[in-house]
Short mmCIF file of C-alpha atoms in Angstrom, two decimals:
data_model
loop_
_atom_site.label_atom_id
_atom_site.label_comp_id
_atom_site.label_asym_id
_atom_site.label_seq_id
_atom_site.Cartn_x
_atom_site.Cartn_y
_atom_site.Cartn_z
CA ILE A 29 11.58 -81.47 -119.91
CA ALA A 30 14.31 -84.27 -119.10
CA ASN A 31 14.47 -87.79 -118.19
CA GLY A 32 10.11 -87.44 -119.16
CA GLN A 33 10.32 -85.32 -116.23
CA ALA A 34 9.46 -82.06 -116.07
CA SER A 35 9.92 -79.85 -113.34
CA SER A 36 9.41 -76.00 -112.08
CA THR A 37 9.80 -73.78 -108.95
CA LEU A 38 6.54 -73.63 -107.43
CA THR A 39 6.04 -70.30 -104.64
CA LEU A 40 2.81 -70.29 -102.83
CA GLY A 41 1.45 -66.99 -102.19
CA ASN A 42 1.76 -64.73 -98.76
CA ARG A 43 -0.93 -65.69 -96.86
CA SER A 44 -1.23 -69.04 -95.00
CA GLY A 45 -4.12 -71.46 -96.37
CA THR A 46 -4.41 -74.66 -98.78
CA TYR A 47 -3.49 -73.23 -103.03
CA THR A 48 -5.39 -75.70 -105.56
CA VAL A 49 -2.99 -75.77 -108.16
CA THR A 50 -3.37 -77.23 -111.89
CA ALA A 51 -0.26 -77.90 -114.11
CA THR A 52 -1.69 -78.50 -117.50
CA SER A 53 0.68 -79.41 -121.19
CA ALA A 54 -1.29 -79.55 -124.18
CA GLY A 55 -1.74 -82.87 -125.99
CA LEU A 56 -0.96 -85.05 -123.06
CA ILE A 57 -3.25 -87.67 -121.76
CA GLY A 58 -3.93 -87.25 -117.76
CA SER A 59 -3.65 -83.64 -118.51
CA PRO A 60 -4.24 -81.42 -116.51
CA ILE A 61 -3.13 -82.47 -113.07
CA THR A 62 -4.20 -80.77 -109.63
CA PHE A 63 -2.80 -80.49 -106.32
CA THR A 64 -2.79 -79.09 -103.22
CA ALA A 65 -0.67 -77.38 -101.39
CA THR A 66 -0.56 -75.94 -98.08
CA ALA A 67 1.27 -72.78 -96.88
CA THR A 68 1.93 -72.36 -92.91
CA VAL A 69 2.34 -69.50 -90.77
CA GLY A 70 5.68 -68.28 -90.10
CA ALA A 71 7.47 -67.12 -86.87
CA ALA A 72 5.76 -63.73 -84.74
CA SER A 73 7.63 -60.85 -86.24
CA ARG A 74 5.23 -57.78 -85.68
CA LEU A 75 3.05 -56.10 -83.96
CA THR A 76 -0.29 -54.67 -86.30
CA ILE A 77 -3.05 -52.99 -84.19
CA ALA A 78 -6.77 -54.66 -85.22
CA THR A 79 -8.64 -52.28 -83.32
CA GLU A 80 -7.49 -48.16 -82.61
CA PRO A 81 -8.79 -46.73 -79.61
CA SER A 82 -11.61 -44.44 -80.08
CA THR A 83 -10.58 -41.05 -80.52
CA PRO A 84 -11.94 -38.60 -79.49
CA ASP A 85 -12.26 -39.52 -75.51
CA THR A 86 -12.46 -37.99 -72.22
CA ALA A 87 -10.52 -38.13 -69.26
CA GLY A 88 -10.33 -40.16 -66.66
CA VAL A 89 -12.94 -42.40 -68.92
CA PRO A 90 -11.77 -45.92 -69.75
CA PHE A 91 -11.58 -45.39 -73.87
CA ARG A 92 -15.02 -46.16 -75.39
CA THR A 93 -12.88 -48.68 -77.87
CA GLN A 94 -10.11 -50.41 -76.64
CA PRO A 95 -7.19 -51.17 -78.65
CA VAL A 96 -6.44 -54.49 -79.57
CA VAL A 97 -3.13 -55.75 -81.20
CA ARG A 98 -2.29 -58.81 -83.61
CA ILE A 99 0.98 -60.62 -83.65
CA GLU A 100 1.62 -61.68 -87.08
CA ASP A 101 4.54 -63.28 -89.03
CA VAL A 102 6.10 -61.19 -91.50
CA ASN A 103 3.98 -61.72 -94.51
CA GLY A 104 0.63 -60.46 -92.17
CA ASN A 105 -0.69 -63.79 -91.61
CA LEU A 106 -1.78 -63.69 -87.89
CA VAL A 107 -0.37 -66.53 -85.50
CA THR A 108 -2.82 -67.94 -84.21
CA THR A 109 -0.61 -70.32 -81.94
CA ASP A 110 1.01 -67.71 -79.73
CA ASN A 111 -0.90 -67.55 -76.28
CA SER A 112 2.16 -66.47 -74.84
CA THR A 113 3.41 -63.49 -76.35
CA VAL A 114 2.85 -59.74 -73.78
CA VAL A 115 2.05 -56.62 -74.94
CA THR A 116 2.17 -53.66 -73.37
CA ALA A 117 0.81 -50.00 -74.01
CA THR A 118 3.00 -46.91 -73.00
CA ARG A 119 1.55 -43.39 -73.91
CA LEU A 120 4.32 -42.78 -77.12
CA THR A 121 2.76 -38.61 -77.31
CA GLY A 122 1.46 -36.16 -74.90
CA THR A 123 2.93 -35.51 -71.17
CA GLY A 124 1.05 -37.85 -68.67
CA SER A 125 1.06 -41.56 -68.53
CA LEU A 126 -1.69 -44.17 -69.39
CA GLN A 127 -4.04 -46.14 -67.47
CA GLY A 128 -5.79 -49.02 -66.37
CA GLY A 129 -4.57 -52.18 -67.93
CA LEU A 130 -0.96 -51.77 -69.32
CA THR A 131 -0.33 -55.08 -70.50
CA ALA A 132 -2.70 -58.24 -72.11
CA THR A 133 -1.49 -61.52 -73.28
CA ALA A 134 -2.04 -63.11 -76.65
CA VAL A 135 -5.13 -65.57 -77.05
CA ASN A 136 -4.64 -66.91 -80.46
CA GLY A 137 -2.33 -64.11 -81.49
CA ILE A 138 -4.70 -61.50 -80.07
CA ALA A 139 -3.81 -59.27 -77.44
CA THR A 140 -7.21 -56.84 -76.67
CA PHE A 141 -6.25 -54.70 -73.63
CA LEU A 142 -8.85 -53.65 -71.41
CA ASN A 143 -9.67 -50.30 -69.11
CA LEU A 144 -6.98 -48.20 -70.80
CA SER A 145 -7.57 -44.30 -69.69
CA TYR A 146 -5.85 -41.25 -70.17
CA ASN A 147 -6.19 -38.30 -67.63
CA LEU A 148 -4.69 -35.58 -69.12
CA ALA A 149 -6.86 -33.22 -71.95
CA GLU A 150 -4.28 -33.86 -74.83
CA THR A 151 -3.28 -35.55 -77.50
CA ILE A 152 -1.64 -38.55 -77.81
CA THR A 153 -0.68 -41.79 -79.40
CA ILE A 154 0.11 -45.48 -78.15
CA ARG A 155 2.97 -47.64 -78.62
CA PHE A 156 2.56 -51.14 -78.33
CA THR A 157 5.38 -53.29 -77.55
CA SER A 158 6.17 -57.43 -76.27
CA VAL A 159 7.88 -59.68 -74.84
CA PRO A 160 9.43 -61.37 -76.78
CA ALA A 161 10.40 -58.38 -78.78
CA LEU A 162 8.63 -58.23 -81.68
CA THR A 163 8.34 -54.83 -84.09
CA PRO A 164 6.49 -52.51 -82.06
CA ALA A 165 3.60 -51.07 -83.57
CA THR A 166 1.52 -47.40 -82.71
CA SER A 167 -1.80 -46.18 -82.44
CA ILE A 168 -3.75 -43.23 -84.41
CA SER A 169 -3.70 -40.11 -82.77
CA VAL A 170 -6.43 -40.29 -79.84
CA VAL A 171 -8.10 -36.65 -78.49
CA VAL A 172 -8.70 -36.64 -74.81
CA ARG A 173 -11.38 -34.15 -73.58
CA PRO A 174 -11.83 -32.88 -70.54
CA ALA A 175 -14.16 -34.19 -67.76
CA GLN A 176 -17.21 -32.97 -66.92
CA ALA A 177 -16.66 -29.70 -64.76
CA ALA A 178 -16.45 -30.23 -61.10
CA ARG A 179 -15.00 -27.39 -59.61
CA LEU A 180 -13.09 -23.62 -59.81
CA THR A 181 -9.85 -22.85 -58.45
CA VAL A 182 -8.20 -19.11 -58.88
CA GLN A 183 -5.54 -18.80 -61.82
CA THR A 184 -5.06 -15.28 -61.03
CA GLN A 185 -4.90 -13.80 -57.79
CA PRO A 186 -6.59 -10.22 -57.15
CA SER A 187 -4.10 -7.38 -55.87
CA PRO A 188 -3.95 -7.72 -52.05
CA ALA A 189 -3.84 -4.16 -51.10
CA ALA A 190 -6.71 -2.27 -53.45
CA THR A 191 -8.17 1.12 -53.03
CA ALA A 192 -12.00 1.62 -52.76
CA GLY A 193 -13.83 2.07 -56.05
CA VAL A 194 -10.68 1.96 -58.11
CA VAL A 195 -10.50 -1.71 -60.62
CA PHE A 196 -8.72 -4.34 -59.32
CA ALA A 197 -4.86 -4.66 -60.83
CA PRO A 198 -4.68 -7.10 -61.37
CA GLN A 199 -8.05 -9.08 -62.25
CA PRO A 200 -9.22 -12.29 -60.78
CA VAL A 201 -8.71 -14.97 -63.17
CA VAL A 202 -10.72 -18.14 -62.35
CA ARG A 203 -10.54 -21.84 -64.27
CA ILE A 204 -13.24 -24.11 -64.41
CA GLU A 205 -11.53 -28.07 -64.61
CA ASP A 206 -12.87 -31.03 -64.19
CA THR A 207 -11.33 -34.14 -61.47
CA PHE A 208 -7.83 -33.86 -63.13
CA GLY A 209 -7.10 -30.32 -63.48
CA ASN A 210 -7.91 -29.82 -67.53
#
């Protein structure tokens, strides 16, 4: 206490919102004193995944659960004023190309993807990046299974020269594939 005033440094939590603060001093009239303070959201800093894509899913079919990405400040607060950040989804692991709506624009800090799919039967991860550049996010591993059987293909041709009554060398091998060759 100096000149009849007490001072203290006050730091609000990392989350935005309105906080109630109470100051007390034993034996003084008017104690305790209560006031409110409001912490606001900081600038957009990073992307986080609010809803992961579903797994397993089927090749060539939009993911049953489409990814939803949050625009957050450094403390993890949703930047609800962000209605312009464009988030792009790209395949990070795997060998094929992601299909469907590869970009989503934030609405109230949320970017919701539509019709993302993948045509190869393999396990992938999806990377989410943005403009303006924020710290990117990466999805869980998504298992993509083959679609319904659609055709037969010959994997190994039998020998073009064969002898009657003798087993072909090599023997033919036939694959059952979906429309994407899985």
